[in-house]
Coordinates of N, CA and C and ligand atoms in Angstrom, one line a residue:
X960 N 44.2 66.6 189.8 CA 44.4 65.4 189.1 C 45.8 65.1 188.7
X961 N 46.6 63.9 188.7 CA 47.4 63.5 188.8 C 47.6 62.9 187.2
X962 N 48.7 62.7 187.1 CA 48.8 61.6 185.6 C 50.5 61.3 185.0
X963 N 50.4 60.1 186.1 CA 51.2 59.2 186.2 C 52.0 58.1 185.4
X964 N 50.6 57.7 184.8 CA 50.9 56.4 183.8 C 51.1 56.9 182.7
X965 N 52.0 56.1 182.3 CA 53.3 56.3 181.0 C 52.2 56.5 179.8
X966 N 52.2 57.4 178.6 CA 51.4 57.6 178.2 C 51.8 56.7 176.3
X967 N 51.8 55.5 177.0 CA 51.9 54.6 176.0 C 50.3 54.3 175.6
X968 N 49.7 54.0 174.3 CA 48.8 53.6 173.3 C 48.7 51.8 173.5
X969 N 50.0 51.4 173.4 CA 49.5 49.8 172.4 C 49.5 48.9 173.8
X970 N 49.3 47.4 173.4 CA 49.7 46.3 174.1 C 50.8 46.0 174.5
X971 N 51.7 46.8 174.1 CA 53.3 46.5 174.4 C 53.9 47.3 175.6
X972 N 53.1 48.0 176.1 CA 53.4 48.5 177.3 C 54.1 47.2 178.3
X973 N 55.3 48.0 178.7 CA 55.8 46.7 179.8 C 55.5 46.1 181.0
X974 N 54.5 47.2 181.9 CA 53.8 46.8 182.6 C 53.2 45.8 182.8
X975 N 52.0 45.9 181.3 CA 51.0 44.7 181.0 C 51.2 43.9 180.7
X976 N 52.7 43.6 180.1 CA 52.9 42.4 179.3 C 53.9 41.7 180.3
X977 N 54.3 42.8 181.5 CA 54.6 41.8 182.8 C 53.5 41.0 183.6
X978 N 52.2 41.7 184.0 CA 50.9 41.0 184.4 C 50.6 40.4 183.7
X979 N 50.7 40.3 182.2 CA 49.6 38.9 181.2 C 51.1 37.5 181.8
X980 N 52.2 38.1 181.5 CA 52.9 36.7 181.9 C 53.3 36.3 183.2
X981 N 52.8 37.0 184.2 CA 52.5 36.3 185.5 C 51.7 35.6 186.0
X982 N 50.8 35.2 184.9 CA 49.7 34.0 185.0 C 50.3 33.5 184.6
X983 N 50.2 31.8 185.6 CA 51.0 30.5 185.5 C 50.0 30.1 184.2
X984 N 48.8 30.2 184.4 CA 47.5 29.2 183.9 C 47.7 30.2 182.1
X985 N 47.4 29.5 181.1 CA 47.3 30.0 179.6 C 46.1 30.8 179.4
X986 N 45.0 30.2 180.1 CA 43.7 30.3 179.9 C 43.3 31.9 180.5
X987 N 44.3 31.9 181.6 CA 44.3 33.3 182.6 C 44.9 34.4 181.6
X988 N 45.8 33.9 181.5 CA 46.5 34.8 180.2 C 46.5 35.3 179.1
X989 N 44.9 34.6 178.6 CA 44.7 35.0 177.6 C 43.2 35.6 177.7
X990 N 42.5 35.3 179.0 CA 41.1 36.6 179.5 C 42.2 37.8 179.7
X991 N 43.5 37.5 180.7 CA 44.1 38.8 180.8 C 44.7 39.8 179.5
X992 N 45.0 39.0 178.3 CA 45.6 39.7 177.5 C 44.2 40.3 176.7
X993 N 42.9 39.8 176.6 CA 41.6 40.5 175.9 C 41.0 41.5 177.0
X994 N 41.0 41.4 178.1 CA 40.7 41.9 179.0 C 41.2 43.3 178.9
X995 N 42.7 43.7 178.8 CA 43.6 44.6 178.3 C 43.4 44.9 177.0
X996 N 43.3 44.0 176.2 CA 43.2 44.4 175.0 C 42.0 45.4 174.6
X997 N 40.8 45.1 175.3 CA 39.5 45.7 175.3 C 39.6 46.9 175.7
X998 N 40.2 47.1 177.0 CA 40.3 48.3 177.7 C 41.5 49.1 177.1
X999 N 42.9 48.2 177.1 CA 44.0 49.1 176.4 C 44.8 50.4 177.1
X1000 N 45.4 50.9 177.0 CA 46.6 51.6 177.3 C 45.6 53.0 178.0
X1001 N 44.7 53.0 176.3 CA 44.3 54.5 176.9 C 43.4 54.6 178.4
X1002 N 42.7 53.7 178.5 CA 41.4 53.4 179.3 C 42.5 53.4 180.9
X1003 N 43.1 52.6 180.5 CA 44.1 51.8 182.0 C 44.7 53.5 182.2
X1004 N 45.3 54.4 181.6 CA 45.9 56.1 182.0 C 44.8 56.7 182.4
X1005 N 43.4 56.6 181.6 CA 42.3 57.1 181.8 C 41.6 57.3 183.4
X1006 N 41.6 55.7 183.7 CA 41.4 55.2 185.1 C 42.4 55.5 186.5
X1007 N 44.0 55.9 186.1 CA 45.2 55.9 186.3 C 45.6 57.5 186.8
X1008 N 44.8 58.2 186.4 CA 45.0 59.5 186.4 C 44.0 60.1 187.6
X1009 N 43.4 59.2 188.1 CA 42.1 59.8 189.8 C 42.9 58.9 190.2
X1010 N 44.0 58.2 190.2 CA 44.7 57.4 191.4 C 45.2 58.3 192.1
X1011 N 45.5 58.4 194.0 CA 46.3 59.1 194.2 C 48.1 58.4 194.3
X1012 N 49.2 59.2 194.1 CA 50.0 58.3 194.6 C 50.1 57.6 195.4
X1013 N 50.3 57.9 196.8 CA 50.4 57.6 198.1 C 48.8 56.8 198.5
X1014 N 49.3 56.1 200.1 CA 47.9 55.8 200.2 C 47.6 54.6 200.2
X1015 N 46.5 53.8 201.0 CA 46.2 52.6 200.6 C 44.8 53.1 199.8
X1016 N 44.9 52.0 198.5 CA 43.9 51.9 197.4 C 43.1 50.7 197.2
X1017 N 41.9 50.8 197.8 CA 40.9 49.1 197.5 C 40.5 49.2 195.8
X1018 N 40.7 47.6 195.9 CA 40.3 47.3 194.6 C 39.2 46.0 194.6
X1019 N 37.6 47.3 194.7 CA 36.6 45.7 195.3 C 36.4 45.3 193.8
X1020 N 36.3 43.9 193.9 CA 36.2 43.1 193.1 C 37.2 42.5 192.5
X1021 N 38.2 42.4 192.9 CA 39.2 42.9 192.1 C 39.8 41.8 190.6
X1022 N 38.9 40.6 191.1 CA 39.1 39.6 189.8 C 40.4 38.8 189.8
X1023 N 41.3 38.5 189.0 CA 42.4 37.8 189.1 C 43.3 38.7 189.2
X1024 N 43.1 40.2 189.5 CA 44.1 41.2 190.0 C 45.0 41.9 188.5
X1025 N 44.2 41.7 187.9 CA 45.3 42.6 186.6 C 44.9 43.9 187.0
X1026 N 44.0 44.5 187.6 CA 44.1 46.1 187.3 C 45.6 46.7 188.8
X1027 N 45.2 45.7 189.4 CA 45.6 46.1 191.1 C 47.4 45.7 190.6
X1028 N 47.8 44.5 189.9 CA 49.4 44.6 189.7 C 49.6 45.5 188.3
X1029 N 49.0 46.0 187.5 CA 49.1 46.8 187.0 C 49.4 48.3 187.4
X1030 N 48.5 49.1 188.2 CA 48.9 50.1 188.9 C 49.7 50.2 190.2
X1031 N 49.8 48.7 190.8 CA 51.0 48.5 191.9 C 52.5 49.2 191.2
X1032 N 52.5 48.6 189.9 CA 53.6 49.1 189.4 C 54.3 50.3 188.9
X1033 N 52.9 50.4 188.5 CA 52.7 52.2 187.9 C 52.8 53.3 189.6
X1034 N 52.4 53.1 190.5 CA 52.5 53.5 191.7 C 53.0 52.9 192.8
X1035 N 54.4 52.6 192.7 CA 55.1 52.0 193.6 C 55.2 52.3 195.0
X1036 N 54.3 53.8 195.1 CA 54.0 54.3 197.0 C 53.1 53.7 197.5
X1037 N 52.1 53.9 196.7 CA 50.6 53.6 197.0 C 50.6 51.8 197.0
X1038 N 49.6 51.8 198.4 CA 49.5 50.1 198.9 C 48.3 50.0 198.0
X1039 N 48.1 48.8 197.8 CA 46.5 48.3 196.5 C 46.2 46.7 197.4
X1040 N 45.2 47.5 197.8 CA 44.4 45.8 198.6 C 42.7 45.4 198.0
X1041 N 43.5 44.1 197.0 CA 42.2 43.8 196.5 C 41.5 42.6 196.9
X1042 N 40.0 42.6 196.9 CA 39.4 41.8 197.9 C 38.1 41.3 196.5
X1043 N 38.2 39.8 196.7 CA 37.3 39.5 196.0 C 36.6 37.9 196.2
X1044 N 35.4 37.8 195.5 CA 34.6 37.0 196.3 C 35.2 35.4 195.9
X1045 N 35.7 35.2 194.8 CA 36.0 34.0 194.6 C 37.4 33.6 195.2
X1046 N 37.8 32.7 195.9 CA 38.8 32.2 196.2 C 39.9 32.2 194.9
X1047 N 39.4 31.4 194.4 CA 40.0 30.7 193.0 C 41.1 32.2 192.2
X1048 N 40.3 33.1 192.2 CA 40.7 34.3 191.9 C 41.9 35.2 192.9
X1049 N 41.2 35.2 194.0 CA 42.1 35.6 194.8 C 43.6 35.1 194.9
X1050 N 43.5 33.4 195.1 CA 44.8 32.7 194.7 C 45.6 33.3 193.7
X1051 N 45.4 33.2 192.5 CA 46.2 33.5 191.4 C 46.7 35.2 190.9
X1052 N 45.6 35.9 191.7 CA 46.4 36.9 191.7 C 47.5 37.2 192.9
X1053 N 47.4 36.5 194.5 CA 48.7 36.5 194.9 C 49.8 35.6 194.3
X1054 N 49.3 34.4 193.8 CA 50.5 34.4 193.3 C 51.2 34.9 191.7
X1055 N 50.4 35.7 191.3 CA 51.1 36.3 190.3 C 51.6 37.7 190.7
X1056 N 51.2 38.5 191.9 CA 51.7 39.4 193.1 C 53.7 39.3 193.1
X1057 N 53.5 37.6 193.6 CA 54.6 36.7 194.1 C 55.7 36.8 192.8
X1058 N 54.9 36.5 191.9 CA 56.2 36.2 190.5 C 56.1 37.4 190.0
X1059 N 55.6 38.8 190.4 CA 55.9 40.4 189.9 C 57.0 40.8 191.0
X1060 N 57.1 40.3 192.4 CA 57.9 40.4 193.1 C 57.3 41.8 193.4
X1061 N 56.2 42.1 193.8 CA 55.0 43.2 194.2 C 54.8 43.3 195.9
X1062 N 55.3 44.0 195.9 CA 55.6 44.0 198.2 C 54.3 45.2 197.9
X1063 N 53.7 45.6 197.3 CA 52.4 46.6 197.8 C 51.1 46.5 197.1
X1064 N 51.3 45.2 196.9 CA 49.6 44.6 196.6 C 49.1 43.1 197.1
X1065 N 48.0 43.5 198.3 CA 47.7 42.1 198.5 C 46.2 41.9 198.6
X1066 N 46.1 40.8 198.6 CA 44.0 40.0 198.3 C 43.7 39.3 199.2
X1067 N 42.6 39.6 199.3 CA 41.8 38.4 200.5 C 40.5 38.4 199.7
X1068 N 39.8 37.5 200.3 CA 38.2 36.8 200.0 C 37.4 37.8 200.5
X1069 N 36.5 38.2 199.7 CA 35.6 39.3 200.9 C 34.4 39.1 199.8
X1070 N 33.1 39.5 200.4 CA 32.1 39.3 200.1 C 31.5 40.9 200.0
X1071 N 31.5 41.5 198.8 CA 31.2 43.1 198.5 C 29.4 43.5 199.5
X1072 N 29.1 42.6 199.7 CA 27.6 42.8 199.8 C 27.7 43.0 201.0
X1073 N 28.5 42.4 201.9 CA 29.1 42.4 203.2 C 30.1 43.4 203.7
X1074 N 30.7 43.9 202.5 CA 31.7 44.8 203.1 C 31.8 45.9 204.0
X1075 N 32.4 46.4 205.1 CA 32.1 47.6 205.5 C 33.5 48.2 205.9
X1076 N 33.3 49.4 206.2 CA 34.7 50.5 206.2 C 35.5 49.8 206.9
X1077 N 36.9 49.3 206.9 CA 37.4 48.8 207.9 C 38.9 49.5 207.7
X1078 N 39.2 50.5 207.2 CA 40.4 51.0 207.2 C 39.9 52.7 206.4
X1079 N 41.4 53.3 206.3 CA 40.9 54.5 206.0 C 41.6 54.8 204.5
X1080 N 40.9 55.2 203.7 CA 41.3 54.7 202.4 C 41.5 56.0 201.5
X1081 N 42.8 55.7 200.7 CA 43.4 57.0 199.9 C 42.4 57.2 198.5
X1082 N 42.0 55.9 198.2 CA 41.1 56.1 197.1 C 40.6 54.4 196.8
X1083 N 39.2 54.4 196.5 CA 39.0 52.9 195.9 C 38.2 53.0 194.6
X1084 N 38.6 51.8 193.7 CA 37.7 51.5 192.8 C 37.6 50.0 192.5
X1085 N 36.5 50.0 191.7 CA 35.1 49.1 191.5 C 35.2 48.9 190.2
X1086 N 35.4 48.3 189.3 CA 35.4 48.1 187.5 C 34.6 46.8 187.5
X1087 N 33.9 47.5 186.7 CA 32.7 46.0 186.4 C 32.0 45.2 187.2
X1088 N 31.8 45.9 188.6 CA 31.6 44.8 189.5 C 29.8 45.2 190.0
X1089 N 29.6 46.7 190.0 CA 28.5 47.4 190.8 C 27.3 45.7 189.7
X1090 N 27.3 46.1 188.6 CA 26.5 44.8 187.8 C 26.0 43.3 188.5
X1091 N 27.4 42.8 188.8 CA 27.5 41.7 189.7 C 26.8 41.7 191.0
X1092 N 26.3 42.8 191.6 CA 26.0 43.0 192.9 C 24.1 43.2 192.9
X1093 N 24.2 42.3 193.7 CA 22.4 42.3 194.1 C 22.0 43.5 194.6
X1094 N 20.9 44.3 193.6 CA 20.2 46.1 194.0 C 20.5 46.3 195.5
X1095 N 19.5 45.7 195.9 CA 19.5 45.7 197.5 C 20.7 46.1 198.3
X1096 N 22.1 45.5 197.9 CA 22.9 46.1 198.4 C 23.9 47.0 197.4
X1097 N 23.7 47.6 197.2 CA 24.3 48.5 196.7 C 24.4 50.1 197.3
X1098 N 23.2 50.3 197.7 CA 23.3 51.8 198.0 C 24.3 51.3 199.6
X1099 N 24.0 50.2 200.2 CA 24.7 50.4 201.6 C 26.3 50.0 201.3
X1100 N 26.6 49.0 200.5 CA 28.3 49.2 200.0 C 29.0 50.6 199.7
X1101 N 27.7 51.4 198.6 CA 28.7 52.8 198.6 C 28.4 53.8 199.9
X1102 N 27.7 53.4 201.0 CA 27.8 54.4 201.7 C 28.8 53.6 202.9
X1103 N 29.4 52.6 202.9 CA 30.2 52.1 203.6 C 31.6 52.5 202.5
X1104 N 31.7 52.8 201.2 CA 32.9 52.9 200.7 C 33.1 54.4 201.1
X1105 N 32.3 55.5 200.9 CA 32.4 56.6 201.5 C 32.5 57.1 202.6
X1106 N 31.9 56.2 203.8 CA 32.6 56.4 205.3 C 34.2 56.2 205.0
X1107 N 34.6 55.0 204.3 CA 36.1 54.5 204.6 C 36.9 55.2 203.8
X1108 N 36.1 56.4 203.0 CA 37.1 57.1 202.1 C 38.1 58.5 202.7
X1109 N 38.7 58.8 203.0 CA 39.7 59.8 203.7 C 39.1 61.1 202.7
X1110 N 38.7 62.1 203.8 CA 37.9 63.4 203.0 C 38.9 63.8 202.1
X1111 N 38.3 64.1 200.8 CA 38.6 64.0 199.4 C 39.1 63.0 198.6
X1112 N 39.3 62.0 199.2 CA 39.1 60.7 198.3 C 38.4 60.5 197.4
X1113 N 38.7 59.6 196.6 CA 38.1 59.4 195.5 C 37.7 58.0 195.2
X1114 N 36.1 57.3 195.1 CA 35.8 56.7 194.5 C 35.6 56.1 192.8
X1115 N 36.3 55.3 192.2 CA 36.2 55.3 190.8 C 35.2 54.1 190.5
X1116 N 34.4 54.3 189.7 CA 33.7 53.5 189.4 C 33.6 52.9 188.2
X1117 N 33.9 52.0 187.1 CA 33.7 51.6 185.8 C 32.3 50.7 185.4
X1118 N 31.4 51.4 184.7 CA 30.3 50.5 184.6 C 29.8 50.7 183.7
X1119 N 28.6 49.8 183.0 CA 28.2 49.8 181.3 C 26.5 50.2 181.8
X1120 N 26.3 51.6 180.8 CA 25.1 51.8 180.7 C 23.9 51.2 180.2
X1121 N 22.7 51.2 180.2 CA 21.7 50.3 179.2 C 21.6 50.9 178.4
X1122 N 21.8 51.9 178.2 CA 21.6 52.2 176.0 C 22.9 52.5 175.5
X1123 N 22.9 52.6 174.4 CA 22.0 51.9 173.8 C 21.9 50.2 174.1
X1124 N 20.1 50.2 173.3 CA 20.5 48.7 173.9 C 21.1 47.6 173.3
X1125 N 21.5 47.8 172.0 CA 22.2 46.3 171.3 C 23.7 46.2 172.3
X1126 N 23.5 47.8 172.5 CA 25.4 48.1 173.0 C 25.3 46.8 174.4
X1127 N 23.9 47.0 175.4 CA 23.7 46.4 176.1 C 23.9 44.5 176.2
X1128 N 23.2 44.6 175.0 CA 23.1 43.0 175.0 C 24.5 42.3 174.7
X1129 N 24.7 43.0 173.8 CA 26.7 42.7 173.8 C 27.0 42.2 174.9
X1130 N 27.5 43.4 175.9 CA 27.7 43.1 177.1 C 27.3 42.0 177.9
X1131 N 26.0 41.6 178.0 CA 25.0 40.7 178.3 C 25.5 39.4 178.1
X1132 N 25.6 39.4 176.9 CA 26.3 38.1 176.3 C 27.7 37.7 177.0
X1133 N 28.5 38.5 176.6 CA 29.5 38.3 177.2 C 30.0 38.1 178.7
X1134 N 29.5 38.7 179.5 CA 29.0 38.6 180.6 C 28.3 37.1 181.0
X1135 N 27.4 36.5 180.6 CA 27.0 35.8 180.9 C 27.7 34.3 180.4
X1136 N 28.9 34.7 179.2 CA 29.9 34.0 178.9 C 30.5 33.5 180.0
X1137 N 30.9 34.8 180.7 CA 32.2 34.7 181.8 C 31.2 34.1 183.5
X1138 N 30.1 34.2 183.5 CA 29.4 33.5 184.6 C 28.0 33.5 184.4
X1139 N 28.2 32.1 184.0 CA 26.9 31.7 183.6 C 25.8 32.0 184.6
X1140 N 25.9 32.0 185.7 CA 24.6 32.3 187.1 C 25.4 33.6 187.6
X1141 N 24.3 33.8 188.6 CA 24.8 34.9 189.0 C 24.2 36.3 188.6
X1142 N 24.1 37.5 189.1 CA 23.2 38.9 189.3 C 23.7 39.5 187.9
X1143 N 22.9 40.1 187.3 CA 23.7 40.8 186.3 C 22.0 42.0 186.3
X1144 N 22.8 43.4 186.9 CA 21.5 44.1 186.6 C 22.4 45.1 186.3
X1145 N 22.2 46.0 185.7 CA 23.2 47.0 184.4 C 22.0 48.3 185.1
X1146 N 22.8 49.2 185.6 CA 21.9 50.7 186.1 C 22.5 52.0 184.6
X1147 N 21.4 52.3 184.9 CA 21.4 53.3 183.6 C 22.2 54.5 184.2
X1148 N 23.1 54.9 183.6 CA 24.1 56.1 183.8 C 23.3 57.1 185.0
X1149 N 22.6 57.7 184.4 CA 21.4 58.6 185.4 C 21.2 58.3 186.5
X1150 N 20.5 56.9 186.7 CA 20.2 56.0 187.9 C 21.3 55.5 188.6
X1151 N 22.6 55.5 188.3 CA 23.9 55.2 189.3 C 24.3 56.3 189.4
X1152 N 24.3 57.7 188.6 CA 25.0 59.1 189.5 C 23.9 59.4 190.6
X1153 N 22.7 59.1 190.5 CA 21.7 59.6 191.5 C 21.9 58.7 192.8
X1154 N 22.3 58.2 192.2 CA 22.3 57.6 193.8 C 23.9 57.6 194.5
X1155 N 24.7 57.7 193.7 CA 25.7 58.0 194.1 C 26.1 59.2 194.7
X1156 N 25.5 60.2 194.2 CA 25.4 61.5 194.7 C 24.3 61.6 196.1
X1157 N 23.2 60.4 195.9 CA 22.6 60.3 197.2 C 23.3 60.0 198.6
X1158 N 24.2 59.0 198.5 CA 25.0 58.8 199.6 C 25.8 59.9 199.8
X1159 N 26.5 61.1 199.5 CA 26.8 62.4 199.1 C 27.8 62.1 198.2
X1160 N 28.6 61.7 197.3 CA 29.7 61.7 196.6 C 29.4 63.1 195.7
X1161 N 30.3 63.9 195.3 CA 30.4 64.3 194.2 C 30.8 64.0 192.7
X1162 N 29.7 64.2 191.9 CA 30.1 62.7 191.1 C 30.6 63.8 189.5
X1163 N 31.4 63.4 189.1 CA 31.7 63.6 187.6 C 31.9 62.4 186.4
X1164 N 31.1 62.4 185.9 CA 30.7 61.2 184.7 C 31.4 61.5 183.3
X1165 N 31.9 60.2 182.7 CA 32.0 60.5 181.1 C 32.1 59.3 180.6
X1166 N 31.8 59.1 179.5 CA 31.8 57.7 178.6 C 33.4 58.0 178.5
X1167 N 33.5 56.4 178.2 CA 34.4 56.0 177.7 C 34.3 55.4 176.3
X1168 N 34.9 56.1 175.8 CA 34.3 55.9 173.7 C 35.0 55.0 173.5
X1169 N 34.4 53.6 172.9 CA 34.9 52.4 172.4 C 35.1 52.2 171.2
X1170 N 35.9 51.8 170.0 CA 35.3 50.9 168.8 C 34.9 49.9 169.2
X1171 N 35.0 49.2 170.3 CA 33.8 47.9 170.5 C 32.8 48.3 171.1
X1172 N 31.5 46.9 171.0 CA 30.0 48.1 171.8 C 30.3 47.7 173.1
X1173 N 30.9 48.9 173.7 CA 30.1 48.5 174.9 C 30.2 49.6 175.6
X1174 N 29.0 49.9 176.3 CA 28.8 51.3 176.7 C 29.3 51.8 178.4
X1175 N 30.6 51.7 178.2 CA 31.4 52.0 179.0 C 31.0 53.5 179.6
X1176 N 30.9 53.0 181.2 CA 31.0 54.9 181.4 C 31.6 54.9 182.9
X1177 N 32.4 56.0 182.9 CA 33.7 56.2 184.5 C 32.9 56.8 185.0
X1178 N 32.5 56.5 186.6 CA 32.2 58.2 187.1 C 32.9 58.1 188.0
X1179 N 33.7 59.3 188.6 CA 34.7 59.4 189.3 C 33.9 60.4 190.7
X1180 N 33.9 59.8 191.7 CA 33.1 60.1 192.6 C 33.9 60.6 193.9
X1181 N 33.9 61.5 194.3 CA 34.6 62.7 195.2 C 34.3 62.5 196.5
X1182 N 34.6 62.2 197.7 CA 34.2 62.4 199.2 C 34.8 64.4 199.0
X1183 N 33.5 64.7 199.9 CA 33.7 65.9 200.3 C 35.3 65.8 201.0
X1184 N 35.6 67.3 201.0 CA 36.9 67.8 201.6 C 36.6 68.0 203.7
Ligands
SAM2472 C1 33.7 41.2 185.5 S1 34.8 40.6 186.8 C2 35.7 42.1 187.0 C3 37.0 41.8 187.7 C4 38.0 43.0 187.7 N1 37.5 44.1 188.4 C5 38.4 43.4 186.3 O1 38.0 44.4 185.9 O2 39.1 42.6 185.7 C6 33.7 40.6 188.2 C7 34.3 40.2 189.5 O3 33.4 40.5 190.5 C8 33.6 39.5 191.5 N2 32.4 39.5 192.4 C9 31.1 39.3 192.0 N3 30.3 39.4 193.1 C10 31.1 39.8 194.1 C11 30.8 40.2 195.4 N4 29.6 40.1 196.0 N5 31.9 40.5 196.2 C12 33.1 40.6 195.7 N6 33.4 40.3 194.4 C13 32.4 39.9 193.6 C14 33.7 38.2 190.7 O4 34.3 37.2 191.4 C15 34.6 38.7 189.6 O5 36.0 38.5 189.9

């Protein structure tokens, strides 16, 4: 394990506060700045530390791309190609790519449910997204992320368990804030290492301890050697 990212605490990290102001839009800028805020310095080194340097790195889901120009930066070798289903999203994180002046992160539209190995991958991760995704496809996305993973790669996964469950409904809410339609089925810690481990990953689990509720948990998932 690697650990790269600058072992700064606050919001003031320079990184972040280059990605919160490369959103043209206010509105962007300020999901991006709570977005960070929630997760924070620690969480982003946390996640930061199963990156490899080198390498291309998928980022499915990747949203308006704060995680992907954030570690573009922090890892200036390693290429970060994030793919996500909304257009609208994808746009704005190239061009906020554009005004970081980021030559090793780029997005396209892709549909996760759809996705299959199409390159050979140094490491990929998934934050908040496995939720968004209809049961059905799930077990075949991670056994297509695992073919595309280069033996010992690493899958990272970020996802909120169901218990407790007020911690749950938090989430729920909020979530349902940020897209009103749309799949929202929350797998219980146990029930996402088992099957993760079914496709064969080697999986190592741990919460992520919040003072906010939400029942954050990493599992950092291994392709065999
Ligand atoms: C909660 S956001 C997380 C975004 C980003 N990973 C982050 O942590 O900021 C969920 C994202 O999943 C994307 N998404 C939902 N279903 C998807 C699918 N089937 N394929 C690709 N992306 C999808 C949404 O467009 C949205 O950007």
């Amino acid at each position: 394990m690697t650990g790269k990212a600058p072992a700064t605490e606050s919001m003031r990290s320079e990184p972040i506060l280059r990605v919160i102001h490369a959103y043209e839009d206010w509105i962007i800028r300020t999901y991006c700045w709570v977005r960070f805020w929630i997760l924070r310095q620690r969480f982003l080194d946390e996640i930061g530390q199963y990156l490899p340097e080198r390498g291309t790195i998928l980022d499915l889901g990747s949203g308006f791309g704060l995680f992907s120009l954030y570690y573009a930066q922090i890892l200036p070798d390693a290429r970060f190609r994030g793919v996500d289903l909304s257009r609208r999203r994808v746009e704005m994180a190239k061009r906020a790519a554009v005004r970081l002046g980021l030559a090793n992160v780029t997005y396209e539209v892709g549909d996760a449910t759809a996705w299959r190995a199409d390159d050979e991958y140094a490491a990929a991760y998934m934050l908040d997204i496995v939720h968004h995704i209809d049961e059905e496809f799930v077990r075949p996305l991670l056994e297509q992320l695992q073919k595309a993973l280069r033996p010992g790669g690493r899958l990272i996964v970020k996802e909120v368990d169901t218990r407790p469950r007020y911690k749950r409904w938090f989430t729920y809410l909020l979530d349902r804030l940020m897209s009103s339609r749309g799949v929202i089925r929350y797998w219980s810690a146990d029930e996402l290492q088992r099957l993760l481990e079914e496709v064969g990953f080697q999986v190592h689990r741990h919460l992520m301890v919040d003072y906010l509720p939400y029942p954050h948990v990493l599992y950092i998932c291994q392709r065999e050697e």
